[in-house]
PDB file of C-alpha atoms in Angstrom:
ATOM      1  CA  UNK A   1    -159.990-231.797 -61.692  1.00  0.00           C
ATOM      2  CA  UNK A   2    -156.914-232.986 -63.582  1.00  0.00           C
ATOM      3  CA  UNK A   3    -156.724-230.544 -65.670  1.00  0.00           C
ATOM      4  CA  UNK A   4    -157.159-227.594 -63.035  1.00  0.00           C
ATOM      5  CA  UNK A   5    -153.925-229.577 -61.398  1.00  0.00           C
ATOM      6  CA  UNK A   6    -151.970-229.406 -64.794  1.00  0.00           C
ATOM      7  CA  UNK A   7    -153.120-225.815 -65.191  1.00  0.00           C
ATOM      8  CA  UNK A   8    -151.945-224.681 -61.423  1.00  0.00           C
ATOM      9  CA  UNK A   9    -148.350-226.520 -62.313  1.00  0.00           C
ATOM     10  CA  UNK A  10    -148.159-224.976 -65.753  1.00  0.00           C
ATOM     11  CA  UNK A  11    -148.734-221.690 -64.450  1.00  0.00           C
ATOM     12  CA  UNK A  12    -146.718-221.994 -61.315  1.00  0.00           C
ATOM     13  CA  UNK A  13    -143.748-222.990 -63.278  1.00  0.00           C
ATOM     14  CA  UNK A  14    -144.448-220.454 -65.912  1.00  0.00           C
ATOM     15  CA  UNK A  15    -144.337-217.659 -63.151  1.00  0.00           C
ATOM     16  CA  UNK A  16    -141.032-219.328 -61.639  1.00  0.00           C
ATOM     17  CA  UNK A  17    -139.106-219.158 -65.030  1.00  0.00           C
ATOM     18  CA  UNK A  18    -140.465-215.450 -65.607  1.00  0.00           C
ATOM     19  CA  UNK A  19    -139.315-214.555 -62.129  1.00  0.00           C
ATOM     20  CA  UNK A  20    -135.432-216.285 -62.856  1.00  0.00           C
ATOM     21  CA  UNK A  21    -135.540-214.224 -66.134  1.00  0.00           C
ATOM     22  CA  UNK A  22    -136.303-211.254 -64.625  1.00  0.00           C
ATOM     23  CA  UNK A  23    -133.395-211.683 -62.128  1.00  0.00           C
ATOM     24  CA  UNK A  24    -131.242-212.320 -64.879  1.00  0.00           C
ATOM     25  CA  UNK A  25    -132.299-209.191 -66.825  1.00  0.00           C
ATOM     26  CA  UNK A  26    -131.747-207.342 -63.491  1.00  0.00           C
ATOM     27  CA  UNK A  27    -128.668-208.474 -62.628  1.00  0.00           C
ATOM     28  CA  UNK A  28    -127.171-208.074 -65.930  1.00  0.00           C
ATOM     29  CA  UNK A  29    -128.547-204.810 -66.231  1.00  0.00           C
ATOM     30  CA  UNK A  30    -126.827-203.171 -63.054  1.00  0.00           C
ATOM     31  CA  UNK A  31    -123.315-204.607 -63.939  1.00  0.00           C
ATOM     32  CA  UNK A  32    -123.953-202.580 -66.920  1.00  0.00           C
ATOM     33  CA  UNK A  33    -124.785-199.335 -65.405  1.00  0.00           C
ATOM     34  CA  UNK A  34    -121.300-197.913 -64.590  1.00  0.00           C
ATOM     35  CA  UNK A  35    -119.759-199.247 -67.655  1.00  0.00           C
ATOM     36  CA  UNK A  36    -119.495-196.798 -70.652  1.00  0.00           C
ATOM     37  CA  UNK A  37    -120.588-197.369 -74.112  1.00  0.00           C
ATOM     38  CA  UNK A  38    -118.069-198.937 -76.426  1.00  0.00           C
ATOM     39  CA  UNK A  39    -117.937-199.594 -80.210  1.00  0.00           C
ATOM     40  CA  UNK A  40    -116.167-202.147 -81.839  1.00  0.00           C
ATOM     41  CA  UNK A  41    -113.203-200.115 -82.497  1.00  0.00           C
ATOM     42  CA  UNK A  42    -112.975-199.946 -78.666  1.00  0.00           C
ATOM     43  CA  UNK A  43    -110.165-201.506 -77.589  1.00  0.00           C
ATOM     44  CA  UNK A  44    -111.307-203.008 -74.021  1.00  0.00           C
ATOM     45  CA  UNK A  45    -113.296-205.297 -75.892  1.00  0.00           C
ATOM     46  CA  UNK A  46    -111.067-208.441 -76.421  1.00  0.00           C
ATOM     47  CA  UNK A  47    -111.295-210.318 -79.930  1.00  0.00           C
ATOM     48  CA  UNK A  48    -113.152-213.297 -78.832  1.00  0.00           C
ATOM     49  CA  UNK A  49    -116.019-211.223 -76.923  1.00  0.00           C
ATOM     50  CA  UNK A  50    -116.424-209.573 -80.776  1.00  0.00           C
ATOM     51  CA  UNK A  51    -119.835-210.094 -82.948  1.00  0.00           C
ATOM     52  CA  UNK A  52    -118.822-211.645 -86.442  1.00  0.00           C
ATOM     53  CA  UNK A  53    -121.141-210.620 -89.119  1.00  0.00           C
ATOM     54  CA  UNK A  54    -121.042-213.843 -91.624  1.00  0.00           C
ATOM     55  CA  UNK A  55    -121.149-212.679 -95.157  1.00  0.00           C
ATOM     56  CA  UNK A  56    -125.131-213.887 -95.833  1.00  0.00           C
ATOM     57  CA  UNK A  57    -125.713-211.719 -92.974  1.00  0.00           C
ATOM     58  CA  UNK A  58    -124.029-208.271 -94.948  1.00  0.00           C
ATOM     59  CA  UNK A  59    -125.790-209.605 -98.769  1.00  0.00           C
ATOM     60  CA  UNK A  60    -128.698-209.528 -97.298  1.00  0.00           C
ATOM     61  CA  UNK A  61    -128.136-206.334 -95.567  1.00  0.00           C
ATOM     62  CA  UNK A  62    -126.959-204.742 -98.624  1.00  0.00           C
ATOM     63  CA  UNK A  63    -130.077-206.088 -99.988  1.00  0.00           C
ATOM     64  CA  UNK A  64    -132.373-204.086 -97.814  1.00  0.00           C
ATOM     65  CA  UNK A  65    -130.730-201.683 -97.182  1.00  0.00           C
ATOM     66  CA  UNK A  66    -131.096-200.839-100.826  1.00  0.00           C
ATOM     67  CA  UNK A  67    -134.814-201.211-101.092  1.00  0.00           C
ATOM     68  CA  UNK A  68    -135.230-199.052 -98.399  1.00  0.00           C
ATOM     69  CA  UNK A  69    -133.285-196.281 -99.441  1.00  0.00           C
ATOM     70  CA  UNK A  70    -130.966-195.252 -96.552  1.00  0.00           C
ATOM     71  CA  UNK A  71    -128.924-196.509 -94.428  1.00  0.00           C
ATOM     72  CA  UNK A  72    -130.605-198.689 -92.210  1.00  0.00           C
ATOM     73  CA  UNK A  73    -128.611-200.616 -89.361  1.00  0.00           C
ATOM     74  CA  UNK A  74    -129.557-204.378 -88.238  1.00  0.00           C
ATOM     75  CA  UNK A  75    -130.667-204.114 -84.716  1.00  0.00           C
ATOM     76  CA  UNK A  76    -130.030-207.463 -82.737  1.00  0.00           C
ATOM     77  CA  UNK A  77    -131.698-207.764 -78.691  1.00  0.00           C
ATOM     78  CA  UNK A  78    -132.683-210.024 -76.243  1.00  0.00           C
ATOM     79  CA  UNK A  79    -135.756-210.268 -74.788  1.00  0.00           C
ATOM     80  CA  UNK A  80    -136.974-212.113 -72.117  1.00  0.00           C
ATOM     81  CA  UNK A  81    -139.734-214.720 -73.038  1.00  0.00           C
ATOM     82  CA  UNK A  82    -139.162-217.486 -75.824  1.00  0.00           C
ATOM     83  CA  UNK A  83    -139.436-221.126 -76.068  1.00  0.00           C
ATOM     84  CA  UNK A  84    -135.855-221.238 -74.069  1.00  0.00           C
ATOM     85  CA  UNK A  85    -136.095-218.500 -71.755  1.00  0.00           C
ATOM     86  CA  UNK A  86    -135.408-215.639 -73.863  1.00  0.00           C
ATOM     87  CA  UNK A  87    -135.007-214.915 -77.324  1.00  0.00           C
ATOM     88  CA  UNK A  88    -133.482-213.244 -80.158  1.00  0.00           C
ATOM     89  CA  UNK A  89    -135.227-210.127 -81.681  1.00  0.00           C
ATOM     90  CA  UNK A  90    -134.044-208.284 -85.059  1.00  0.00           C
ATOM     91  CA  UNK A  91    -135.219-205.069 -86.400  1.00  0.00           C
ATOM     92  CA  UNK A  92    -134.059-202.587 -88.792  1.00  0.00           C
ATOM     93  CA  UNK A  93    -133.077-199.414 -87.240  1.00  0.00           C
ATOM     94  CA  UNK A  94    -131.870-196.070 -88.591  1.00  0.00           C
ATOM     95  CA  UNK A  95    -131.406-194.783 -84.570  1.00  0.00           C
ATOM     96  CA  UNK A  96    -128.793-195.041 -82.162  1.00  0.00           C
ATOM     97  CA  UNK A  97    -128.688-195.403 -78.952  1.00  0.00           C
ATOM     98  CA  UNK A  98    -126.221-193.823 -75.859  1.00  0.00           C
ATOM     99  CA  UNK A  99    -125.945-197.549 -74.775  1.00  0.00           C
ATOM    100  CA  UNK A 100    -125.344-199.016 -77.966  1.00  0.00           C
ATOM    101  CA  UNK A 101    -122.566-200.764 -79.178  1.00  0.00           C
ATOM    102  CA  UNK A 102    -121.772-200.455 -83.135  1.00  0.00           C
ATOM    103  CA  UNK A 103    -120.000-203.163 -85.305  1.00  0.00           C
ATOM    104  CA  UNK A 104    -119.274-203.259 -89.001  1.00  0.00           C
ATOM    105  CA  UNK A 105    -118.453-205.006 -91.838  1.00  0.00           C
ATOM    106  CA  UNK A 106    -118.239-204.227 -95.105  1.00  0.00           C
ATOM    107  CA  UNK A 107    -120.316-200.797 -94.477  1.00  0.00           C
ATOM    108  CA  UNK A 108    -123.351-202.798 -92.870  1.00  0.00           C
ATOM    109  CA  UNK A 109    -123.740-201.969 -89.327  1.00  0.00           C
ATOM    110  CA  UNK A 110    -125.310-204.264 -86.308  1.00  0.00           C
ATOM    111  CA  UNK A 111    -126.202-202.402 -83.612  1.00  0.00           C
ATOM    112  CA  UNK A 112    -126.854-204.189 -79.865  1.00  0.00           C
ATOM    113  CA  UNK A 113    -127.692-202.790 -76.577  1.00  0.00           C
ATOM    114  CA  UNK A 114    -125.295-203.072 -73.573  1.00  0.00           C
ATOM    115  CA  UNK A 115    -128.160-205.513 -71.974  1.00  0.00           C
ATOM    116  CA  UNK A 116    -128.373-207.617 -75.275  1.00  0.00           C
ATOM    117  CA  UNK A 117    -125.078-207.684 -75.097  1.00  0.00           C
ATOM    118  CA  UNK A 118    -124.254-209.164 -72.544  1.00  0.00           C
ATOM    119  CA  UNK A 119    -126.097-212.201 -73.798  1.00  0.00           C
ATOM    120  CA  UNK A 120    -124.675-212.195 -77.330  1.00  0.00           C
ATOM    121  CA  UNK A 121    -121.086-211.537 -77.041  1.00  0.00           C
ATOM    122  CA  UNK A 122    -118.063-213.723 -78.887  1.00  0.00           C
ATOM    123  CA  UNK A 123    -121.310-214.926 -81.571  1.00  0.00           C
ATOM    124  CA  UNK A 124    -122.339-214.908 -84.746  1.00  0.00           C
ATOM    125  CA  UNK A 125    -124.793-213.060 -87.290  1.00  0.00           C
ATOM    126  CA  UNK A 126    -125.752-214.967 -89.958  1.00  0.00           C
ATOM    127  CA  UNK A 127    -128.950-214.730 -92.366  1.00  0.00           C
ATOM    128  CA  UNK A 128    -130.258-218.105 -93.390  1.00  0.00           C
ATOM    129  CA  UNK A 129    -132.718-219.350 -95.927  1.00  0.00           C
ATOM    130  CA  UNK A 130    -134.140-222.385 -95.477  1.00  0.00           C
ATOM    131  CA  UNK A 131    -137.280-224.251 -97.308  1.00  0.00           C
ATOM    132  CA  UNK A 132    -139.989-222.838 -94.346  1.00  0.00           C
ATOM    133  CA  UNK A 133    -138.322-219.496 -94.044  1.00  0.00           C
ATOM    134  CA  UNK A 134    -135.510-216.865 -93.962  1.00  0.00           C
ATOM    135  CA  UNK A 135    -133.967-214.836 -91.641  1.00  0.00           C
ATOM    136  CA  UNK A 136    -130.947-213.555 -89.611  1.00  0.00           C
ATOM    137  CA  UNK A 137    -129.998-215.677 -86.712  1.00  0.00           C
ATOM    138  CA  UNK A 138    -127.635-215.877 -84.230  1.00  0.00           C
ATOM    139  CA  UNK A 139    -125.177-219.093 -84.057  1.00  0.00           C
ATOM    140  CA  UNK A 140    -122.389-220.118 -82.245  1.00  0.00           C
ATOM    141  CA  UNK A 141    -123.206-218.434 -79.260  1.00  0.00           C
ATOM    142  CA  UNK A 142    -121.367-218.926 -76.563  1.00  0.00           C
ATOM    143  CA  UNK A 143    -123.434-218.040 -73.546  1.00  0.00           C
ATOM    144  CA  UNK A 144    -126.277-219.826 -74.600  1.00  0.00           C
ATOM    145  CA  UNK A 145    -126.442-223.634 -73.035  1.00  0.00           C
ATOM    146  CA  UNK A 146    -129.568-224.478 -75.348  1.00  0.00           C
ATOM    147  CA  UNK A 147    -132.256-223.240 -77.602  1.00  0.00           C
ATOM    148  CA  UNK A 148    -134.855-224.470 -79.503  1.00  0.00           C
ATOM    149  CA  UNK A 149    -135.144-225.661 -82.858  1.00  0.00           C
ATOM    150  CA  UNK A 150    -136.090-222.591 -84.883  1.00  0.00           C
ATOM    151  CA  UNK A 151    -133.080-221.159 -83.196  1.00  0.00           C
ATOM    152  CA  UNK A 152    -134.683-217.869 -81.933  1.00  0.00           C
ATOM    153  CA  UNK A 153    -134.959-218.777 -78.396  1.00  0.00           C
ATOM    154  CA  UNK A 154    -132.087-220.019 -76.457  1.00  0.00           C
ATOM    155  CA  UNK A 155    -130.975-220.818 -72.368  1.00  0.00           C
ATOM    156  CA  UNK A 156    -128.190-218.675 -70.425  1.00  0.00           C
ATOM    157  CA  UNK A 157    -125.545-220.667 -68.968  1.00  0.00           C
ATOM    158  CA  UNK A 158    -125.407-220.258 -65.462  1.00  0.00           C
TER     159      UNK A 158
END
């Protein structure tokens, strides 16, 4: 009997925080729809809403981007889900996208979706490499209240 109680909270809470992400999503989503694609040479976009690309972040770039022969960009989105709420995904990408915004450094290119965004602006790329693992990460981001502790998942400030 207990558990079925801590079950039917669990789940009811799980559903709740799925149904406030989804809102989120939603609601970011249409204030994006009349707005057109911009790179980072746009100049709308104001310095501090910029993504800086540390220089791990381009090394290791460089670094793959040689092993795989081409010029593969680092894709960077948000997804809903995530210890936190949502969380960060990364992906190498050799496509574009109508919606995407570009930015550069050093001839390595991060690419992020106008939804993603939204989430991510004024933050940081960096690639880490720790004793458990490596990878790129986002820090210093400014619209996230929280995250957890393998800093892929993070909380939107409301």
């Amino acid at each position: 009997m207990a558990t079925r109680s801590i079950l039917a909270r669990f789940s009811s809470n799980f559903a709740l925080r799925i149904r406030h992400n989804r809102r989120i999503l939603t609601s970011n989503s249409n204030s994006f729809s009349s707005s057109t694609s911009a790179a980072v040479s746009d100049s709308s976009s104001s310095p501090q809403d910029d993504i800086h690309i540390t220089d791990n972040c381009v090394r290791r770039m460089k670094e793959l981007q040689a092993s795989e022969n081409g010029k593969k960009m680092l894709r960077l989105s948000v997804e809903a889900g995530g210890c936190s709420g949502f969380q960060y995904a990364f992906a190498l990408d050799d496509n574009k996208n109508n919606d995407d915004r570009i930015f550069e450094k050093d001839g390595v290119k991060l690419v992020i979706d106008k939804i993603s965004y939204d989430f991510v602006k004024g933050s940081s790329i960096d690639y880490v490499e720790e004793l458990i693992r490596s990878a790129f990460q986002v820090v210093e981001n400014p619209s996230a209240v929280g995250g957890c502790s393998c800093k892929s998942s993070f909380m939107v400030k409301q």
